[in-house]
Amino acid sequence: MEKKEEVLRIENLHISFKTTAGTVKAVRGVNLTVNRGETVAIVGESGSGKSVSAKAVMGILAKNGVIDQGRVTLSYYRSPQEKVTREILEMKKEEIRRHVNGKRIAMVFQDPMTSLNPLIPVGRQIMEGMIWHYNTPKEEAQKKALELMELVGITDAEKRMKNYPHQLSGGMRQRIVIAIALACDPDLLICDEPTTALDVTIQSRILELIQKIQKERDLSVIYITHDLGVVAKVADRVNVMYAGKIVETGTVNDVFYDPRHPYTWGLLSAMPDLGTNDERLYTIPGSPPNLLHEVTGDAFAPRNKYALKIDSRLEPPMFRISDTHQAATWLLHPDAPHVELPPELRDRIERMKKEAGYHESE
Amino acid sequence: MSQNKNSETAPLLEVKGLRQHFAVSRKFTVKAVEDVSFYINPGETYGLVGESGSGKTTIGRSIIRLYDPTSGEIHFDGNDISGRMDKKTKDDLRVNMQMIFQDPMACLNPRQKVADIIAQGLDIHHRYQSQKERTEMVAEILHKVGLSAEHANRYPHQFSGGQRQRVGIARALVMNPKLIIADECISALDMSIQAQVVNLMKDIQDETGLAYLFIAHDLSMVKYISDRIGVLHLGHLLETGTTEEIFSHPVHPYTRSLISAIPNPNPVLEKSRVALQYDYKTSGLDYDAGTLHLIGGTHYVRGTDADLERWV
Ligand SMILES: Nc1ncnc2c1ncn2[C@@H]1O[C@H](COP(=O)(O)OP(=O)(O)O)[C@@H](O)[C@H]1O
Ligand SMILES: Nc1ncnc2c1ncn2[C@@H]1O[C@H](COP(=O)(O)OP(=O)(O)O)[C@@H](O)[C@H]1O
Ligand SMILES: [Mg+2]
Ligand SMILES: [Mg+2]
């Protein structure tokens, strides 16, 4: 196995929001690492804390947000010889904007219009980062912007440079946002539901585009989504998030072919299965907890038909399954009763493995 | 397209050669819907699928007569509703056909309590004798969509996206309609919540026998809810048939690209798979030159004779 080089490490991150109704504990101890050149997915229902975690890394939390605890470490090379390691949470907002945001880490949001300025031609917007972060001469920035637009698959790039955002389709705008994100050769790209607002046919093209660029540039990507189909397509490693915590982490094969957390079982079972003629879709009963209230025990317990007594009292720690695979459920405790995967999911996974010619050892 | 031969009953809704054009300026007309025909039987779900801008919403709005169709015929529940309607036909239409929208927040008045939002149709059409009866009807419908009576006094912003969509469904359902047009009503929701809403809509259908025109921009959920499917692109209905016909033998390259775009949650396969691409401009096809061809059963595809030769 090739040596892994860490680009980002998030340790024990806790974030809360002060609201008129009280304190919302949105992120409750997140741990995550991203290595160079790999794609790490964060998947979970809306409200689980995916975007908030990403925004903390970018130094763009909302004003009422507080980082209660944690470390975020970014490593990059200032020159091929000089490796730099920075503690992002100890940096000032202004410093993050100057040295990290857009330069080392770039972000693509769900709605491209939130990232684009409606009053500036798109070509100019791609050039801005290069000029601001690297003092790139205008001519050179222009040339690079043109190349980037071609890279993200915009035809007639020269003409399109002069267009304003509203003159482009949704898919085209998101391509521009990706071009802006790539303009300063970041080490890490965070994509927060980048295709959720797009048509499916355009969605697959954008995903394939990000994959292609990533290979070419050895870029690391954090991919945030609620869609496991997207995860299967893009991710090397997967983090399943629930109520502000990561409850299962593993390689994409660990999580899809050998899921261990009942919440992951629920998410996988709720995926539409085109291989069967089932009349009904599986749904996870209930809804996520309101994080205004203190969580005691396992936050997923009220929705979990496999919950144990201990779940209502004590929050489970991460249990190790293999070098790559961990899950936070008491079912993995050596003294826990043996619980089988739900039979429909077991059959589905067996079928998937057979179709893919996948064997455990891989 | 002719009527469904398998079905004994007359269709609840029949759309024939619908055209809906918008004159944007003196020189320029948007042809949002071009020669679209389909039917929906009582108690059936018809899924209408296509990318954004393909004309789905326009078709929905034409059918419920928010627009005057440019040409074509619309028959609903035994009445011709394409032209001028008399008062009775209009009233029947406003009761028996209801619509749910994609963004429930945009159509729910933020200053109105959920009870008043739901009872709006009841108020307009004088559907109750007393306030007590009104309250009971609202409570009953809330219960049916998986909310509780105490939700009646809350405001929309106090609800999650999935709950708001339930309010939207309740508002349509309270009129006891024969057809609900659901325009991308789950597109903005999480996968797991989408599944909940789809199951709810199916349960309600089993119970009340209403029909749905289920509009969506992707096929994955449509497969679960639809009996038959129509694929729309650039205002043209390109392919229609039973869910089985569309998924087992998709013929039109656009339909095939839509099916191919559904991600397969199988990482080893999905990693190496490249989705089929489709671009009308470079496809060499001319939708206007095509006509509907019967492939078999209830399965129709739009194309020229030469197109069909290549595809089947
Ligand atoms: N500015 C804010 N004020 C109060 N609560 C917030 C704020 N931003 C996010 N939250 C809450 O934090 C939780 C996590 O949100 P988010 O990270 O956006 O979820 P998602 O996983 O859908 O991206 C949610 O419960 C959300 O309501
Ligand atoms: N009132 C209108 N005036 C002019 N053009 C319109 C109007 N409504 C829709 N259109 C155009 O008609 C086409 C179809 O739109 P729509 O029915 O909203 O598509 P969909 O719902 O499939 O996304 C689009 O090109 C849209 O811009
Ligand atoms: Mg989010
Ligand atoms: Mg629409």
mmCIF file of N, CA and C in Angstrom, chain A residues 211-303:
data_model
loop_
_atom_site.group_PDB
_atom_site.id
_atom_site.type_symbol
_atom_site.label_atom_id
_atom_site.label_comp_id
_atom_site.label_asym_id
_atom_site.label_seq_id
_atom_site.Cartn_x
_atom_site.Cartn_y
_atom_site.Cartn_z
ATOM 1 N N GLN A 211 -14.356 13.857 -10.415
ATOM 2 C CA GLN A 211 -13.478 12.685 -10.331
ATOM 3 C C GLN A 211 -12.272 12.820 -11.249
ATOM 4 N N LYS A 212 -12.524 13.298 -12.460
ATOM 5 C CA LYS A 212 -11.461 13.398 -13.463
ATOM 6 C C LYS A 212 -10.420 14.432 -13.027
ATOM 7 N N ILE A 213 -10.900 15.583 -12.579
ATOM 8 C CA ILE A 213 -9.988 16.650 -12.168
ATOM 9 C C ILE A 213 -9.167 16.204 -10.964
ATOM 10 N N GLN A 214 -9.839 15.481 -10.061
ATOM 11 C CA GLN A 214 -9.162 15.031 -8.867
ATOM 12 C C GLN A 214 -7.990 14.124 -9.197
ATOM 13 N N LYS A 215 -8.204 13.205 -10.147
ATOM 14 C CA LYS A 215 -7.125 12.291 -10.541
ATOM 15 C C LYS A 215 -5.975 13.072 -11.144
ATOM 16 N N GLU A 216 -6.328 14.027 -12.012
ATOM 17 C CA GLU A 216 -5.289 14.792 -12.705
ATOM 18 C C GLU A 216 -4.451 15.614 -11.745
ATOM 19 N N ARG A 217 -5.068 16.103 -10.669
ATOM 20 C CA ARG A 217 -4.378 17.065 -9.808
ATOM 21 C C ARG A 217 -4.021 16.529 -8.440
ATOM 22 N N ASP A 218 -4.298 15.253 -8.184
ATOM 23 C CA ASP A 218 -4.011 14.676 -6.885
ATOM 24 C C ASP A 218 -4.677 15.480 -5.765
ATOM 25 N N LEU A 219 -5.893 15.906 -6.046
ATOM 26 C CA LEU A 219 -6.651 16.756 -5.150
ATOM 27 C C LEU A 219 -7.362 15.895 -4.107
ATOM 28 N N SER A 220 -7.490 16.401 -2.883
ATOM 29 C CA SER A 220 -8.310 15.720 -1.884
ATOM 30 C C SER A 220 -9.697 16.338 -1.905
ATOM 31 N N VAL A 221 -10.708 15.507 -1.700
ATOM 32 C CA VAL A 221 -12.078 16.015 -1.764
ATOM 33 C C VAL A 221 -12.874 15.524 -0.558
ATOM 34 N N ILE A 222 -13.598 16.448 0.078
ATOM 35 C CA ILE A 222 -14.616 16.042 1.053
ATOM 36 C C ILE A 222 -15.953 16.219 0.350
ATOM 37 N N TYR A 223 -16.747 15.164 0.316
ATOM 38 C CA TYR A 223 -17.982 15.204 -0.424
ATOM 39 C C TYR A 223 -19.151 15.032 0.532
ATOM 40 N N ILE A 224 -19.978 16.067 0.636
ATOM 41 C CA ILE A 224 -21.102 16.045 1.571
ATOM 42 C C ILE A 224 -22.391 15.779 0.806
ATOM 43 N N THR A 225 -23.169 14.809 1.259
ATOM 44 C CA THR A 225 -24.396 14.475 0.527
ATOM 45 C C THR A 225 -25.366 13.696 1.415
ATOM 46 N N HIS A 226 -26.647 13.651 1.021
ATOM 47 C CA HIS A 226 -27.570 12.761 1.717
ATOM 48 C C HIS A 226 -27.884 11.552 0.838
ATOM 49 N N ASP A 227 -27.203 11.467 -0.315
ATOM 50 C CA ASP A 227 -27.536 10.453 -1.315
ATOM 51 C C ASP A 227 -26.445 9.376 -1.380
ATOM 52 N N LEU A 228 -26.779 8.173 -0.926
ATOM 53 C CA LEU A 228 -25.783 7.106 -0.896
ATOM 54 C C LEU A 228 -25.362 6.657 -2.292
ATOM 55 N N GLY A 229 -26.218 6.877 -3.288
ATOM 56 C CA GLY A 229 -25.844 6.536 -4.656
ATOM 57 C C GLY A 229 -24.653 7.376 -5.090
ATOM 58 N N VAL A 230 -24.678 8.636 -4.725
ATOM 59 C CA VAL A 230 -23.571 9.537 -5.045
ATOM 60 C C VAL A 230 -22.306 9.091 -4.303
ATOM 61 N N VAL A 231 -22.479 8.698 -3.048
ATOM 62 C CA VAL A 231 -21.339 8.237 -2.260
ATOM 63 C C VAL A 231 -20.678 7.034 -2.934
ATOM 64 N N ALA A 232 -21.513 6.080 -3.378
ATOM 65 C CA ALA A 232 -20.975 4.877 -4.016
ATOM 66 C C ALA A 232 -20.130 5.244 -5.228
ATOM 67 N N LYS A 233 -20.541 6.303 -5.900
ATOM 68 C CA LYS A 233 -19.845 6.690 -7.124
ATOM 69 C C LYS A 233 -18.508 7.383 -6.844
ATOM 70 N N VAL A 234 -18.483 8.268 -5.844
ATOM 71 C CA VAL A 234 -17.302 9.122 -5.719
ATOM 72 C C VAL A 234 -16.342 8.772 -4.579
ATOM 73 N N ALA A 235 -16.817 8.123 -3.518
ATOM 74 C CA ALA A 235 -16.022 8.097 -2.287
ATOM 75 C C ALA A 235 -15.010 6.960 -2.218
ATOM 76 N N ASP A 236 -13.846 7.251 -1.602
ATOM 77 C CA ASP A 236 -12.921 6.196 -1.200
ATOM 78 C C ASP A 236 -13.267 5.755 0.215
ATOM 79 N N ARG A 237 -13.498 6.763 1.069
ATOM 80 C CA ARG A 237 -13.894 6.454 2.442
ATOM 81 C C ARG A 237 -15.183 7.189 2.772
ATOM 82 N N VAL A 238 -15.949 6.644 3.719
ATOM 83 C CA VAL A 238 -17.270 7.176 4.035
ATOM 84 C C VAL A 238 -17.390 7.420 5.535
ATOM 85 N N ASN A 239 -17.989 8.566 5.894
ATOM 86 C CA ASN A 239 -18.340 8.844 7.279
ATOM 87 C C ASN A 239 -19.843 9.034 7.352
ATOM 88 N N VAL A 240 -20.496 8.202 8.143
ATOM 89 C CA VAL A 240 -21.941 8.335 8.291
ATOM 90 C C VAL A 240 -22.195 9.198 9.526
ATOM 91 N N MET A 241 -22.940 10.280 9.333
ATOM 92 C CA MET A 241 -23.125 11.230 10.415
ATOM 93 C C MET A 241 -24.568 11.210 10.908
ATOM 94 N N TYR A 242 -24.726 11.259 12.225
ATOM 95 C CA TYR A 242 -26.066 11.312 12.807
ATOM 96 C C TYR A 242 -26.050 12.212 14.030
ATOM 97 N N ALA A 243 -26.945 13.176 14.069
ATOM 98 C CA ALA A 243 -27.106 14.065 15.226
ATOM 99 C C ALA A 243 -25.771 14.606 15.734
ATOM 100 N N GLY A 244 -24.942 15.110 14.813
ATOM 101 C CA GLY A 244 -23.725 15.794 15.216
ATOM 102 C C GLY A 244 -22.534 14.903 15.489
ATOM 103 N N LYS A 245 -22.663 13.601 15.191
ATOM 104 C CA LYS A 245 -21.551 12.677 15.426
ATOM 105 C C LYS A 245 -21.349 11.763 14.236
ATOM 106 N N ILE A 246 -20.118 11.290 14.086
ATOM 107 C CA ILE A 246 -19.890 10.260 13.077
ATOM 108 C C ILE A 246 -20.129 8.911 13.732
ATOM 109 N N VAL A 247 -21.077 8.162 13.193
ATOM 110 C CA VAL A 247 -21.456 6.907 13.845
ATOM 111 C C VAL A 247 -20.856 5.687 13.154
ATOM 112 N N GLU A 248 -20.399 5.853 11.909
ATOM 113 C CA GLU A 248 -19.698 4.746 11.261
ATOM 114 C C GLU A 248 -18.720 5.330 10.262
ATOM 115 N N THR A 249 -17.524 4.765 10.220
ATOM 116 C CA THR A 249 -16.538 5.231 9.253
ATOM 117 C C THR A 249 -15.810 4.021 8.684
ATOM 118 N N GLY A 250 -15.514 4.086 7.407
ATOM 119 C CA GLY A 250 -14.830 2.962 6.784
ATOM 120 C C GLY A 250 -14.577 3.234 5.324
ATOM 121 N N THR A 251 -13.951 2.282 4.648
ATOM 122 C CA THR A 251 -13.809 2.419 3.202
ATOM 123 C C THR A 251 -15.205 2.293 2.610
ATOM 124 N N VAL A 252 -15.354 2.720 1.378
ATOM 125 C CA VAL A 252 -16.672 2.651 0.762
ATOM 126 C C VAL A 252 -17.153 1.202 0.709
ATOM 127 N N ASN A 253 -16.223 0.264 0.523
ATOM 128 C CA ASN A 253 -16.627 -1.145 0.502
ATOM 129 C C ASN A 253 -17.028 -1.641 1.887
ATOM 130 N N ASP A 254 -16.307 -1.195 2.937
ATOM 131 C CA ASP A 254 -16.701 -1.547 4.311
ATOM 132 C C ASP A 254 -18.159 -1.156 4.553
ATOM 133 N N VAL A 255 -18.470 0.091 4.217
ATOM 134 C CA VAL A 255 -19.771 0.639 4.602
ATOM 135 C C VAL A 255 -20.907 0.072 3.741
ATOM 136 N N PHE A 256 -20.666 -0.170 2.466
ATOM 137 C CA PHE A 256 -21.738 -0.675 1.604
ATOM 138 C C PHE A 256 -21.898 -2.191 1.664
ATOM 139 N N TYR A 257 -20.786 -2.923 1.841
ATOM 140 C CA TYR A 257 -20.892 -4.383 1.810
ATOM 141 C C TYR A 257 -20.875 -5.010 3.201
ATOM 142 N N ASP A 258 -20.482 -4.228 4.219
ATOM 143 C CA ASP A 258 -20.422 -4.786 5.569
ATOM 144 C C ASP A 258 -20.814 -3.725 6.599
ATOM 145 N N PRO A 259 -21.989 -3.090 6.446
ATOM 146 C CA PRO A 259 -22.373 -2.013 7.364
ATOM 147 C C PRO A 259 -22.631 -2.583 8.751
ATOM 148 N N ARG A 260 -22.269 -1.806 9.793
ATOM 149 C CA ARG A 260 -22.414 -2.330 11.154
ATOM 150 C C ARG A 260 -23.348 -1.501 12.015
ATOM 151 N N HIS A 261 -23.550 -0.226 11.696
ATOM 152 C CA HIS A 261 -24.402 0.597 12.546
ATOM 153 C C HIS A 261 -25.852 0.514 12.063
ATOM 154 N N PRO A 262 -26.802 0.334 12.982
ATOM 155 C CA PRO A 262 -28.212 0.235 12.565
ATOM 156 C C PRO A 262 -28.683 1.454 11.766
ATOM 157 N N TYR A 263 -28.101 2.624 12.013
ATOM 158 C CA TYR A 263 -28.485 3.793 11.225
ATOM 159 C C TYR A 263 -28.011 3.644 9.771
ATOM 160 N N THR A 264 -26.813 3.123 9.600
ATOM 161 C CA THR A 264 -26.315 2.854 8.245
ATOM 162 C C THR A 264 -27.214 1.816 7.561
ATOM 163 N N TRP A 265 -27.644 0.804 8.319
ATOM 164 C CA TRP A 265 -28.576 -0.178 7.761
ATOM 165 C C TRP A 265 -29.824 0.525 7.244
ATOM 166 N N GLY A 266 -30.330 1.449 8.064
ATOM 167 C CA GLY A 266 -31.541 2.180 7.684
ATOM 168 C C GLY A 266 -31.334 2.992 6.414
ATOM 169 N N LEU A 267 -30.216 3.713 6.367
ATOM 170 C CA LEU A 267 -29.948 4.536 5.176
ATOM 171 C C LEU A 267 -29.831 3.670 3.926
ATOM 172 N N LEU A 268 -29.117 2.556 4.047
ATOM 173 C CA LEU A 268 -28.941 1.673 2.883
ATOM 174 C C LEU A 268 -30.275 1.058 2.462
ATOM 175 N N SER A 269 -31.083 0.680 3.448
ATOM 176 C CA SER A 269 -32.370 0.058 3.122
ATOM 177 C C SER A 269 -33.325 1.042 2.464
ATOM 178 N N ALA A 270 -33.172 2.323 2.788
ATOM 179 C CA ALA A 270 -34.089 3.335 2.250
ATOM 180 C C ALA A 270 -33.733 3.752 0.823
ATOM 181 N N MET A 271 -32.586 3.297 0.320
ATOM 182 C CA MET A 271 -32.214 3.599 -1.069
ATOM 183 C C MET A 271 -33.178 2.889 -2.008
ATOM 184 N N PRO A 272 -33.732 3.599 -3.005
ATOM 185 C CA PRO A 272 -34.555 2.892 -3.981
ATOM 186 C C PRO A 272 -33.718 1.786 -4.629
ATOM 187 N N ASP A 273 -34.292 0.614 -4.729
ATOM 188 C CA ASP A 273 -33.573 -0.530 -5.276
ATOM 189 C C ASP A 273 -34.154 -0.863 -6.638
ATOM 190 N N LEU A 274 -33.408 -0.550 -7.674
ATOM 191 C CA LEU A 274 -33.939 -0.769 -9.021
ATOM 192 C C LEU A 274 -33.893 -2.242 -9.398
ATOM 193 N N GLY A 275 -33.217 -3.042 -8.574
ATOM 194 C CA GLY A 275 -33.083 -4.463 -8.887
ATOM 195 C C GLY A 275 -34.261 -5.297 -8.417
ATOM 196 N N THR A 276 -35.212 -4.703 -7.697
ATOM 197 C CA THR A 276 -36.348 -5.494 -7.234
ATOM 198 C C THR A 276 -37.650 -4.822 -7.645
ATOM 199 N N ASN A 277 -38.727 -5.530 -7.444
ATOM 200 C CA ASN A 277 -40.020 -4.943 -7.769
ATOM 201 C C ASN A 277 -40.837 -4.665 -6.518
ATOM 202 N N ASP A 278 -40.143 -4.336 -5.440
ATOM 203 C CA ASP A 278 -40.836 -4.034 -4.189
ATOM 204 C C ASP A 278 -41.846 -2.916 -4.391
ATOM 205 N N GLU A 279 -42.962 -3.061 -3.717
ATOM 206 C CA GLU A 279 -44.005 -2.047 -3.811
ATOM 207 C C GLU A 279 -43.732 -0.900 -2.850
ATOM 208 N N ARG A 280 -43.143 -1.241 -1.715
ATOM 209 C CA ARG A 280 -42.952 -0.219 -0.682
ATOM 210 C C ARG A 280 -41.486 0.091 -0.484
ATOM 211 N N LEU A 281 -41.233 1.336 -0.136
ATOM 212 C CA LEU A 281 -39.884 1.745 0.201
ATOM 213 C C LEU A 281 -39.702 1.588 1.694
ATOM 214 N N TYR A 282 -38.518 1.179 2.097
ATOM 215 C CA TYR A 282 -38.223 1.133 3.516
ATOM 216 C C TYR A 282 -37.994 2.565 4.017
ATOM 217 N N THR A 283 -38.486 2.884 5.190
ATOM 218 C CA THR A 283 -38.143 4.178 5.777
ATOM 219 C C THR A 283 -37.703 3.983 7.215
ATOM 220 N N ILE A 284 -36.794 4.855 7.646
ATOM 221 C CA ILE A 284 -36.364 4.825 9.035
ATOM 222 C C ILE A 284 -37.464 5.494 9.845
ATOM 223 N N PRO A 285 -38.008 4.821 10.851
ATOM 224 C CA PRO A 285 -39.108 5.436 11.601
ATOM 225 C C PRO A 285 -38.638 6.676 12.364
ATOM 226 N N GLY A 286 -39.575 7.568 12.664
ATOM 227 C CA GLY A 286 -39.264 8.726 13.503
ATOM 228 C C GLY A 286 -38.414 9.767 12.807
ATOM 229 N N SER A 287 -37.897 10.706 13.587
ATOM 230 C CA SER A 287 -37.056 11.740 13.009
ATOM 231 C C SER A 287 -35.883 12.024 13.939
ATOM 232 N N PRO A 288 -34.837 12.700 13.422
ATOM 233 C CA PRO A 288 -33.651 12.954 14.249
ATOM 234 C C PRO A 288 -33.994 13.786 15.479
ATOM 235 N N PRO A 289 -33.188 13.689 16.536
ATOM 236 C CA PRO A 289 -33.488 14.414 17.772
ATOM 237 C C PRO A 289 -33.308 15.915 17.598
ATOM 238 N N ASN A 290 -34.007 16.664 18.406
ATOM 239 C CA ASN A 290 -33.835 18.106 18.447
ATOM 240 C C ASN A 290 -32.612 18.400 19.312
ATOM 241 N N LEU A 291 -31.590 18.994 18.691
ATOM 242 C CA LEU A 291 -30.324 19.166 19.404
ATOM 243 C C LEU A 291 -30.327 20.360 20.352
ATOM 244 N N LEU A 292 -31.504 20.978 20.505
ATOM 245 C CA LEU A 292 -31.684 21.976 21.563
ATOM 246 C C LEU A 292 -31.663 21.277 22.919
ATOM 247 N N HIS A 293 -32.065 20.018 22.913
ATOM 248 C CA HIS A 293 -32.100 19.258 24.167
ATOM 249 C C HIS A 293 -30.859 18.384 24.270
ATOM 250 N N GLU A 294 -30.338 18.277 25.466
ATOM 251 C CA GLU A 294 -29.181 17.425 25.733
ATOM 252 C C GLU A 294 -29.502 15.986 25.321
ATOM 253 N N VAL A 295 -28.559 15.354 24.615
ATOM 254 C CA VAL A 295 -28.755 13.953 24.247
ATOM 255 C C VAL A 295 -28.142 13.078 25.330
ATOM 256 N N THR A 296 -28.935 12.147 25.853
ATOM 257 C CA THR A 296 -28.323 11.166 26.753
ATOM 258 C C THR A 296 -28.378 9.807 26.070
ATOM 259 N N GLY A 297 -27.295 9.076 26.219
ATOM 260 C CA GLY A 297 -27.224 7.762 25.586
ATOM 261 C C GLY A 297 -27.003 7.894 24.091
ATOM 262 N N ASP A 298 -27.406 6.859 23.363
ATOM 263 C CA ASP A 298 -27.224 6.833 21.918
ATOM 264 C C ASP A 298 -28.338 7.656 21.261
ATOM 265 N N ALA A 299 -27.956 8.710 20.527
ATOM 266 C CA ALA A 299 -28.955 9.606 19.933
ATOM 267 C C ALA A 299 -29.882 8.876 18.975
ATOM 268 N N PHE A 300 -29.449 7.762 18.430
ATOM 269 C CA PHE A 300 -30.267 7.037 17.452
ATOM 270 C C PHE A 300 -31.213 6.038 18.122
ATOM 271 N N ALA A 301 -31.043 5.793 19.400
ATOM 272 C CA ALA A 301 -31.804 4.740 20.086
ATOM 273 C C ALA A 301 -33.321 4.814 19.883
ATOM 274 N N PRO A 302 -33.947 6.014 19.988
ATOM 275 C CA PRO A 302 -35.412 6.040 19.854
ATOM 276 C C PRO A 302 -35.921 5.555 18.492
ATOM 277 N N ARG A 303 -35.055 5.572 17.461
ATOM 278 C CA ARG A 303 -35.492 5.132 16.133
ATOM 279 C C ARG A 303 -34.971 3.732 15.801
#
